[in-house]
């Protein structure tokens, strides 16, 4: 059986050996159903507001990552935030902006956007 792990021909850059600074890791679903519901546009809104608050990959900031399906598709677009383990349904640009300002900058959970009760 052929070995499928290789570094031959893989692009490399020194920055790609660096773990970005961050206090929270945010995962926005860009799976097929969340994308149909506008997740890619919400991604731009999240990123723009995080940059405006200097919260992208900074100490105390956010590592914003796109994912495939996180499973509760009917409640999406889905965004999860760690270390707080918050599952949010983001239904509008206003929701995205509020999540940045209240949770990702202000540190407070946005209870009315949660799609899963926190334990
Ligand atoms: S496509 Fe986003 S949760 Fe399934």
mmCIF file of N, CA and C and ligand atoms in Angstrom:
data_model
loop_
_atom_site.group_PDB
_atom_site.id
_atom_site.type_symbol
_atom_site.label_atom_id
_atom_site.label_comp_id
_atom_site.label_asym_id
_atom_site.label_seq_id
_atom_site.Cartn_x
_atom_site.Cartn_y
_atom_site.Cartn_z
ATOM 1 N N UNK A 1 0.848 -1.190 0.000
ATOM 2 C CA UNK A 1 0.000 0.000 0.000
ATOM 3 C C UNK A 1 0.894 1.254 0.000
ATOM 4 N N UNK A 2 0.576 2.219 -0.814
ATOM 5 C CA UNK A 2 1.381 3.440 -0.917
ATOM 6 C C UNK A 2 1.183 4.321 0.305
ATOM 7 N N UNK A 3 2.275 4.987 0.706
ATOM 8 C CA UNK A 3 2.220 5.941 1.809
ATOM 9 C C UNK A 3 1.562 7.220 1.297
ATOM 10 N N UNK A 4 0.468 7.649 1.918
ATOM 11 C CA UNK A 4 -0.233 8.845 1.425
ATOM 12 C C UNK A 4 0.211 10.110 2.142
ATOM 13 N N UNK A 5 1.072 10.001 3.160
ATOM 14 C CA UNK A 5 1.559 11.178 3.877
ATOM 15 C C UNK A 5 2.848 11.633 3.210
ATOM 16 N N UNK A 6 2.887 12.895 2.780
ATOM 17 C CA UNK A 6 4.080 13.415 2.118
ATOM 18 C C UNK A 6 4.170 14.913 2.345
ATOM 19 N N UNK A 7 5.394 15.434 2.331
ATOM 20 C CA UNK A 7 5.584 16.880 2.319
ATOM 21 C C UNK A 7 6.160 17.320 0.979
ATOM 22 N N UNK A 8 6.409 16.368 0.122
ATOM 23 C CA UNK A 8 6.955 16.697 -1.198
ATOM 24 C C UNK A 8 5.962 17.564 -1.969
ATOM 25 N N UNK A 9 6.434 18.701 -2.455
ATOM 26 C CA UNK A 9 5.593 19.543 -3.287
ATOM 27 C C UNK A 9 4.540 20.329 -2.531
ATOM 28 N N UNK A 10 4.544 20.254 -1.170
ATOM 29 C CA UNK A 10 3.561 21.014 -0.394
ATOM 30 C C UNK A 10 4.092 22.429 -0.199
ATOM 31 N N UNK A 11 3.257 23.436 -0.469
ATOM 32 C CA UNK A 11 3.669 24.818 -0.272
ATOM 33 C C UNK A 11 4.034 25.054 1.188
ATOM 34 N N UNK A 12 4.979 25.957 1.438
ATOM 35 C CA UNK A 12 5.396 26.270 2.798
ATOM 36 C C UNK A 12 5.701 27.757 2.905
ATOM 37 N N UNK A 13 5.520 28.288 4.100
ATOM 38 C CA UNK A 13 5.832 29.680 4.391
ATOM 39 C C UNK A 13 6.143 29.748 5.877
ATOM 40 N N UNK A 14 7.119 30.549 6.305
ATOM 41 C CA UNK A 14 7.472 30.587 7.731
ATOM 42 C C UNK A 14 6.283 30.904 8.641
ATOM 43 N N UNK A 15 5.353 31.762 8.196
ATOM 44 C CA UNK A 15 4.192 32.114 9.031
ATOM 45 C C UNK A 15 3.316 30.903 9.336
ATOM 46 N N UNK A 16 3.418 29.867 8.525
ATOM 47 C CA UNK A 16 2.552 28.706 8.690
ATOM 48 C C UNK A 16 3.077 27.730 9.739
ATOM 49 N N UNK A 17 4.115 28.143 10.468
ATOM 50 C CA UNK A 17 4.615 27.367 11.607
ATOM 51 C C UNK A 17 4.256 28.055 12.917
ATOM 52 N N UNK A 18 3.468 29.123 12.859
ATOM 53 C CA UNK A 18 3.162 29.974 14.005
ATOM 54 C C UNK A 18 1.708 29.769 14.434
ATOM 55 N N UNK A 19 1.501 29.448 15.727
ATOM 56 C CA UNK A 19 0.131 29.352 16.257
ATOM 57 C C UNK A 19 -0.329 30.774 16.594
ATOM 58 N N UNK A 20 -1.416 31.256 15.968
ATOM 59 C CA UNK A 20 -1.828 32.648 16.188
ATOM 60 C C UNK A 20 -2.224 32.914 17.641
ATOM 61 N N UNK A 21 -1.931 34.134 18.094
ATOM 62 C CA UNK A 21 -2.383 34.563 19.418
ATOM 63 C C UNK A 21 -3.908 34.636 19.428
ATOM 64 N N UNK A 22 -4.515 34.194 20.511
ATOM 65 C CA UNK A 22 -5.966 34.340 20.659
ATOM 66 C C UNK A 22 -6.376 33.899 22.058
ATOM 67 N N UNK A 23 -7.509 34.434 22.505
ATOM 68 C CA UNK A 23 -8.099 34.017 23.778
ATOM 69 C C UNK A 23 -9.321 33.137 23.532
ATOM 70 N N UNK A 24 -10.002 33.369 22.391
ATOM 71 C CA UNK A 24 -11.199 32.584 22.047
ATOM 72 C C UNK A 24 -11.034 32.024 20.638
ATOM 73 N N UNK A 25 -11.557 30.820 20.478
ATOM 74 C CA UNK A 25 -11.577 30.225 19.146
ATOM 75 C C UNK A 25 -13.038 30.166 18.701
ATOM 76 N N UNK A 26 -13.300 30.776 17.567
ATOM 77 C CA UNK A 26 -14.657 30.877 17.032
ATOM 78 C C UNK A 26 -14.719 30.063 15.746
ATOM 79 N N UNK A 27 -15.722 29.190 15.686
ATOM 80 C CA UNK A 27 -15.899 28.331 14.514
ATOM 81 C C UNK A 27 -17.228 28.688 13.850
ATOM 82 N N UNK A 28 -17.165 29.235 12.654
ATOM 83 C CA UNK A 28 -18.381 29.534 11.899
ATOM 84 C C UNK A 28 -18.588 28.428 10.878
ATOM 85 N N UNK A 29 -19.738 27.806 10.905
ATOM 86 C CA UNK A 29 -20.047 26.749 9.952
ATOM 87 C C UNK A 29 -20.257 27.346 8.560
ATOM 88 N N UNK A 30 -19.509 26.823 7.595
ATOM 89 C CA UNK A 30 -19.756 27.161 6.193
ATOM 90 C C UNK A 30 -20.031 25.872 5.423
ATOM 91 N N UNK A 31 -20.721 24.965 6.119
ATOM 92 C CA UNK A 31 -21.218 23.767 5.460
ATOM 93 C C UNK A 31 -22.343 24.130 4.498
ATOM 94 N N UNK A 32 -22.845 23.147 3.756
ATOM 95 C CA UNK A 32 -23.776 23.454 2.658
ATOM 96 C C UNK A 32 -25.062 24.164 3.097
ATOM 97 N N UNK A 33 -25.656 23.766 4.203
ATOM 98 C CA UNK A 33 -26.928 24.383 4.599
ATOM 99 C C UNK A 33 -26.715 25.756 5.241
ATOM 100 N N UNK A 34 -25.671 25.900 6.039
ATOM 101 C CA UNK A 34 -25.382 27.227 6.607
ATOM 102 C C UNK A 34 -24.963 28.205 5.513
ATOM 103 N N UNK A 35 -24.254 27.708 4.510
ATOM 104 C CA UNK A 35 -23.888 28.581 3.388
ATOM 105 C C UNK A 35 -25.132 29.038 2.638
ATOM 106 N N UNK A 36 -26.103 28.132 2.452
ATOM 107 C CA UNK A 36 -27.359 28.535 1.795
ATOM 108 C C UNK A 36 -28.071 29.615 2.601
ATOM 109 N N UNK A 37 -27.861 29.620 3.901
ATOM 110 C CA UNK A 37 -28.503 30.607 4.768
ATOM 111 C C UNK A 37 -27.646 31.861 4.970
ATOM 112 N N UNK A 38 -26.563 32.011 4.217
ATOM 113 C CA UNK A 38 -25.814 33.269 4.241
ATOM 114 C C UNK A 38 -24.549 33.263 5.073
ATOM 115 N N UNK A 39 -24.004 32.083 5.397
ATOM 116 C CA UNK A 39 -22.836 32.028 6.276
ATOM 117 C C UNK A 39 -21.617 32.753 5.699
ATOM 118 N N UNK A 40 -21.436 32.711 4.388
ATOM 119 C CA UNK A 40 -20.244 33.360 3.827
ATOM 120 C C UNK A 40 -20.326 34.879 3.986
ATOM 121 N N UNK A 41 -21.530 35.437 3.839
ATOM 122 C CA UNK A 41 -21.688 36.873 4.064
ATOM 123 C C UNK A 41 -21.500 37.201 5.553
ATOM 124 N N UNK A 42 -21.986 36.315 6.433
ATOM 125 C CA UNK A 42 -21.802 36.528 7.874
ATOM 126 C C UNK A 42 -20.319 36.455 8.245
ATOM 127 N N UNK A 43 -19.572 35.593 7.581
ATOM 128 C CA UNK A 43 -18.132 35.497 7.803
ATOM 129 C C UNK A 43 -17.479 36.863 7.580
ATOM 130 N N UNK A 44 -17.837 37.517 6.483
ATOM 131 C CA UNK A 44 -17.254 38.831 6.182
ATOM 132 C C UNK A 44 -17.636 39.850 7.249
ATOM 133 N N UNK A 45 -18.883 39.799 7.704
ATOM 134 C CA UNK A 45 -19.336 40.736 8.738
ATOM 135 C C UNK A 45 -18.580 40.495 10.041
ATOM 136 N N UNK A 46 -18.462 39.227 10.443
ATOM 137 C CA UNK A 46 -17.723 38.909 11.671
ATOM 138 C C UNK A 46 -16.288 39.414 11.573
ATOM 139 N N UNK A 47 -15.643 39.100 10.474
ATOM 140 C CA UNK A 47 -14.236 39.477 10.308
ATOM 141 C C UNK A 47 -14.063 40.999 10.313
ATOM 142 N N UNK A 48 -14.937 41.690 9.608
ATOM 143 C CA UNK A 48 -14.842 43.153 9.542
ATOM 144 C C UNK A 48 -14.987 43.769 10.931
ATOM 145 N N UNK A 49 -15.966 43.306 11.716
ATOM 146 C CA UNK A 49 -16.172 43.883 13.053
ATOM 147 C C UNK A 49 -15.058 43.488 14.011
ATOM 148 N N UNK A 50 -14.542 42.264 13.882
ATOM 149 C CA UNK A 50 -13.414 41.870 14.733
ATOM 150 C C UNK A 50 -12.175 42.710 14.403
ATOM 151 N N UNK A 51 -11.927 42.953 13.131
ATOM 152 C CA UNK A 51 -10.786 43.799 12.745
ATOM 153 C C UNK A 51 -10.965 45.219 13.276
ATOM 154 N N UNK A 52 -12.187 45.730 13.222
ATOM 155 C CA UNK A 52 -12.447 47.086 13.718
ATOM 156 C C UNK A 52 -12.153 47.203 15.210
ATOM 157 N N UNK A 53 -12.295 46.102 15.929
ATOM 158 C CA UNK A 53 -12.016 46.086 17.374
ATOM 159 C C UNK A 53 -10.621 45.521 17.662
ATOM 160 N N UNK A 54 -9.799 45.331 16.614
ATOM 161 C CA UNK A 54 -8.449 44.777 16.764
ATOM 162 C C UNK A 54 -8.483 43.460 17.537
ATOM 163 N N UNK A 55 -9.401 42.573 17.139
ATOM 164 C CA UNK A 55 -9.577 41.303 17.845
ATOM 165 C C UNK A 55 -9.256 40.080 16.989
ATOM 166 N N UNK A 56 -8.620 40.276 15.834
ATOM 167 C CA UNK A 56 -8.268 39.118 15.008
ATOM 168 C C UNK A 56 -6.837 38.701 15.331
ATOM 169 N N UNK A 57 -6.707 37.476 15.862
ATOM 170 C CA UNK A 57 -5.395 36.872 16.119
ATOM 171 C C UNK A 57 -4.493 37.800 16.901
ATOM 172 N N UNK A 58 -5.026 38.358 17.983
ATOM 173 C CA UNK A 58 -4.266 39.194 18.900
ATOM 174 C C UNK A 58 -4.384 38.585 20.290
ATOM 175 N N UNK A 59 -3.452 38.928 21.204
ATOM 176 C CA UNK A 59 -3.631 38.461 22.582
ATOM 177 C C UNK A 59 -4.968 38.987 23.105
ATOM 178 N N UNK A 60 -5.776 38.135 23.651
ATOM 179 C CA UNK A 60 -7.108 38.548 24.085
ATOM 180 C C UNK A 60 -8.118 38.555 22.953
ATOM 181 N N UNK A 61 -7.688 38.215 21.762
ATOM 182 C CA UNK A 61 -8.559 38.271 20.598
ATOM 183 C C UNK A 61 -9.102 36.918 20.192
ATOM 184 N N UNK A 62 -9.404 36.806 18.917
ATOM 185 C CA UNK A 62 -10.165 35.673 18.393
ATOM 186 C C UNK A 62 -9.419 35.029 17.234
ATOM 187 N N UNK A 63 -9.410 33.709 17.237
ATOM 188 C CA UNK A 63 -9.016 32.954 16.047
ATOM 189 C C UNK A 63 -10.314 32.510 15.382
ATOM 190 N N UNK A 64 -10.601 33.098 14.231
ATOM 191 C CA UNK A 64 -11.851 32.858 13.511
ATOM 192 C C UNK A 64 -11.612 31.799 12.448
ATOM 193 N N UNK A 65 -12.343 30.699 12.557
ATOM 194 C CA UNK A 65 -12.116 29.539 11.699
ATOM 195 C C UNK A 65 -13.420 29.101 11.054
ATOM 196 N N UNK A 66 -13.369 28.807 9.767
ATOM 197 C CA UNK A 66 -14.537 28.251 9.077
ATOM 198 C C UNK A 66 -14.508 26.738 9.197
ATOM 199 N N UNK A 67 -15.677 26.145 9.348
ATOM 200 C CA UNK A 67 -15.755 24.687 9.452
ATOM 201 C C UNK A 67 -16.738 24.137 8.423
ATOM 202 N N UNK A 68 -16.727 22.825 8.313
ATOM 203 C CA UNK A 68 -17.785 22.140 7.577
ATOM 204 C C UNK A 68 -18.955 21.970 8.548
ATOM 205 N N UNK A 69 -19.911 21.137 8.207
ATOM 206 C CA UNK A 69 -21.144 20.991 8.987
ATOM 207 C C UNK A 69 -20.853 20.674 10.453
ATOM 208 N N UNK A 70 -21.496 21.439 11.350
ATOM 209 C CA UNK A 70 -21.384 21.182 12.795
ATOM 210 C C UNK A 70 -22.613 20.421 13.308
ATOM 211 N N UNK A 71 -23.548 20.104 12.436
ATOM 212 C CA UNK A 71 -24.694 19.201 12.609
ATOM 213 C C UNK A 71 -26.069 19.814 12.890
ATOM 214 N N UNK A 72 -26.234 20.826 13.746
ATOM 215 C CA UNK A 72 -27.610 21.338 13.912
ATOM 216 C C UNK A 72 -27.985 22.324 12.800
ATOM 217 N N UNK A 73 -27.947 21.812 11.551
ATOM 218 C CA UNK A 73 -28.112 22.664 10.362
ATOM 219 C C UNK A 73 -29.381 23.510 10.401
ATOM 220 N N UNK A 74 -30.488 22.929 10.885
ATOM 221 C CA UNK A 74 -31.760 23.647 10.864
ATOM 222 C C UNK A 74 -31.741 24.898 11.735
ATOM 223 N N UNK A 75 -30.774 24.998 12.632
ATOM 224 C CA UNK A 75 -30.701 26.132 13.550
ATOM 225 C C UNK A 75 -29.654 27.144 13.120
ATOM 226 N N UNK A 76 -29.056 26.929 11.942
ATOM 227 C CA UNK A 76 -27.942 27.758 11.506
ATOM 228 C C UNK A 76 -28.348 29.015 10.772
ATOM 229 N N UNK A 77 -27.326 29.725 10.332
ATOM 230 C CA UNK A 77 -25.906 29.435 10.406
ATOM 231 C C UNK A 77 -25.413 29.293 11.854
ATOM 232 N N UNK A 78 -24.566 28.293 12.053
ATOM 233 C CA UNK A 78 -24.106 27.930 13.386
ATOM 234 C C UNK A 78 -22.711 28.499 13.634
ATOM 235 N N UNK A 79 -22.552 29.069 14.831
ATOM 236 C CA UNK A 79 -21.240 29.567 15.250
ATOM 237 C C UNK A 79 -20.986 29.082 16.665
ATOM 238 N N UNK A 80 -19.822 28.467 16.888
ATOM 239 C CA UNK A 80 -19.475 28.008 18.227
ATOM 240 C C UNK A 80 -18.280 28.800 18.734
ATOM 241 N N UNK A 81 -18.281 29.040 20.048
ATOM 242 C CA UNK A 81 -17.239 29.852 20.686
ATOM 243 C C UNK A 81 -16.645 29.078 21.852
ATOM 244 N N UNK A 82 -15.317 28.962 21.829
ATOM 245 C CA UNK A 82 -14.585 28.299 22.915
ATOM 246 C C UNK A 82 -13.564 29.265 23.489
ATOM 247 N N UNK A 83 -13.323 29.251 24.800
ATOM 248 C CA UNK A 83 -13.553 28.132 25.715
ATOM 249 C C UNK A 83 -14.926 28.106 26.377
ATOM 250 N N UNK A 84 -15.824 29.037 26.082
ATOM 251 C CA UNK A 84 -17.101 29.060 26.795
ATOM 252 C C UNK A 84 -18.071 27.956 26.341
ATOM 253 N N UNK A 85 -17.794 27.298 25.224
ATOM 254 C CA UNK A 85 -18.671 26.268 24.656
ATOM 255 C C UNK A 85 -20.079 26.826 24.433
ATOM 256 N N UNK A 86 -20.144 27.890 23.670
ATOM 257 C CA UNK A 86 -21.430 28.484 23.301
ATOM 258 C C UNK A 86 -21.768 28.074 21.870
ATOM 259 N N UNK A 87 -23.001 27.645 21.682
ATOM 260 C CA UNK A 87 -23.515 27.324 20.349
ATOM 261 C C UNK A 87 -24.541 28.394 19.989
ATOM 262 N N UNK A 88 -24.224 29.177 18.951
ATOM 263 C CA UNK A 88 -25.099 30.276 18.547
ATOM 264 C C UNK A 88 -25.711 30.001 17.173
ATOM 265 N N UNK A 89 -26.933 30.470 16.997
ATOM 266 C CA UNK A 89 -27.545 30.588 15.683
ATOM 267 C C UNK A 89 -27.438 32.044 15.276
ATOM 268 N N UNK A 90 -26.795 32.288 14.136
ATOM 269 C CA UNK A 90 -26.545 33.665 13.690
ATOM 270 C C UNK A 90 -27.424 33.905 12.474
ATOM 271 N N UNK A 91 -28.527 34.615 12.648
ATOM 272 C CA UNK A 91 -29.534 34.744 11.594
ATOM 273 C C UNK A 91 -29.462 36.040 10.814
ATOM 274 N N UNK A 92 -28.565 36.948 11.197
ATOM 275 C CA UNK A 92 -28.526 38.243 10.512
ATOM 276 C C UNK A 92 -27.165 38.899 10.744
ATOM 277 N N UNK A 93 -26.897 39.938 9.951
ATOM 278 C CA UNK A 93 -25.671 40.710 10.167
ATOM 279 C C UNK A 93 -25.727 41.422 11.514
ATOM 280 N N UNK A 94 -26.927 41.812 11.930
ATOM 281 C CA UNK A 94 -27.069 42.449 13.251
ATOM 282 C C UNK A 94 -26.701 41.465 14.361
ATOM 283 N N UNK A 95 -27.103 40.193 14.209
ATOM 284 C CA UNK A 95 -26.702 39.165 15.186
ATOM 285 C C UNK A 95 -25.178 39.042 15.231
ATOM 286 N N UNK A 96 -24.554 38.998 14.066
ATOM 287 C CA UNK A 96 -23.095 38.842 14.003
ATOM 288 C C UNK A 96 -22.401 40.016 14.692
ATOM 289 N N UNK A 97 -22.895 41.212 14.412
ATOM 290 C CA UNK A 97 -22.288 42.403 15.016
ATOM 291 C C UNK A 97 -22.469 42.382 16.537
ATOM 292 N N UNK A 98 -23.656 41.969 16.984
ATOM 293 C CA UNK A 98 -23.915 41.907 18.432
ATOM 294 C C UNK A 98 -23.031 40.855 19.109
ATOM 295 N N UNK A 99 -22.830 39.714 18.448
ATOM 296 C CA UNK A 99 -21.963 38.678 19.023
ATOM 297 C C UNK A 99 -20.523 39.176 19.155
ATOM 298 N N UNK A 100 -20.065 39.939 18.183
ATOM 299 C CA UNK A 100 -18.713 40.499 18.289
ATOM 300 C C UNK A 100 -18.653 41.466 19.466
ATOM 301 N N UNK A 101 -19.595 42.396 19.513
ATOM 302 C CA UNK A 101 -19.491 43.454 20.517
ATOM 303 C C UNK A 101 -19.758 42.949 21.932
ATOM 304 N N UNK A 102 -20.760 42.083 22.086
ATOM 305 C CA UNK A 102 -21.155 41.659 23.430
ATOM 306 C C UNK A 102 -20.287 40.501 23.931
ATOM 307 N N UNK A 103 -20.109 39.466 23.110
ATOM 308 C CA UNK A 103 -19.364 38.303 23.579
ATOM 309 C C UNK A 103 -17.859 38.413 23.297
ATOM 310 N N UNK A 104 -17.507 38.632 22.045
ATOM 311 C CA UNK A 104 -16.089 38.509 21.661
ATOM 312 C C UNK A 104 -15.259 39.724 22.077
ATOM 313 N N UNK A 105 -15.897 40.851 22.296
ATOM 314 C CA UNK A 105 -15.197 42.019 22.843
ATOM 315 C C UNK A 105 -15.570 42.201 24.317
ATOM 316 N N UNK A 106 -16.873 42.134 24.608
ATOM 317 C CA UNK A 106 -17.342 42.420 25.964
ATOM 318 C C UNK A 106 -17.250 41.262 26.944
ATOM 319 N N UNK A 107 -17.135 40.027 26.420
ATOM 320 C CA UNK A 107 -16.978 38.880 27.302
ATOM 321 C C UNK A 107 -18.265 38.336 27.898
ATOM 322 N N UNK A 108 -19.428 38.830 27.430
ATOM 323 C CA UNK A 108 -20.712 38.361 27.963
ATOM 324 C C UNK A 108 -21.402 37.447 26.953
ATOM 325 N N UNK A 109 -21.930 36.329 27.419
ATOM 326 C CA UNK A 109 -22.672 35.421 26.547
ATOM 327 C C UNK A 109 -23.970 36.100 26.100
ATOM 328 N N UNK A 110 -24.325 35.913 24.812
ATOM 329 C CA UNK A 110 -25.567 36.484 24.265
ATOM 330 C C UNK A 110 -26.643 35.399 24.362
ATOM 331 N N UNK A 111 -27.335 35.390 25.469
ATOM 332 C CA UNK A 111 -28.225 34.278 25.822
ATOM 333 C C UNK A 111 -29.313 34.031 24.774
ATOM 334 N N UNK A 112 -29.892 35.085 24.214
ATOM 335 C CA UNK A 112 -31.029 34.897 23.306
ATOM 336 C C UNK A 112 -30.623 34.354 21.935
ATOM 337 N N UNK A 113 -29.344 34.279 21.637
ATOM 338 C CA UNK A 113 -28.894 33.683 20.372
ATOM 339 C C UNK A 113 -28.376 32.261 20.552
ATOM 340 N N UNK A 114 -28.351 31.770 21.786
ATOM 341 C CA UNK A 114 -27.884 30.402 22.027
ATOM 342 C C UNK A 114 -28.881 29.406 21.443
ATOM 343 N N UNK A 115 -28.362 28.347 20.801
ATOM 344 C CA UNK A 115 -29.218 27.291 20.285
ATOM 345 C C UNK A 115 -29.105 26.027 21.141
ATOM 346 N N UNK A 116 -28.246 26.078 22.118
ATOM 347 C CA UNK A 116 -28.060 24.957 23.046
ATOM 348 C C UNK A 116 -27.832 25.542 24.430
ATOM 349 N N UNK A 117 -28.613 25.040 25.375
ATOM 350 C CA UNK A 117 -28.448 25.514 26.745
ATOM 351 C C UNK A 117 -27.071 25.151 27.254
ATOM 352 N N UNK A 118 -26.444 26.072 27.944
ATOM 353 C CA UNK A 118 -25.103 25.808 28.480
ATOM 354 C C UNK A 118 -25.222 25.046 29.776
ATOM 355 N N UNK A 119 -24.260 24.107 30.001
ATOM 356 C CA UNK A 119 -24.318 23.324 31.252
ATOM 357 C C UNK A 119 -23.410 23.944 32.298
HETATM 358 S S1 LIG B 1 -24.316 22.962 7.425
HETATM 359 FE FE1 LIG B 1 -23.932 24.191 9.199
HETATM 360 S S2 LIG B 1 -24.544 22.938 10.863
HETATM 361 FE FE2 LIG B 1 -24.839 21.698 9.112
#
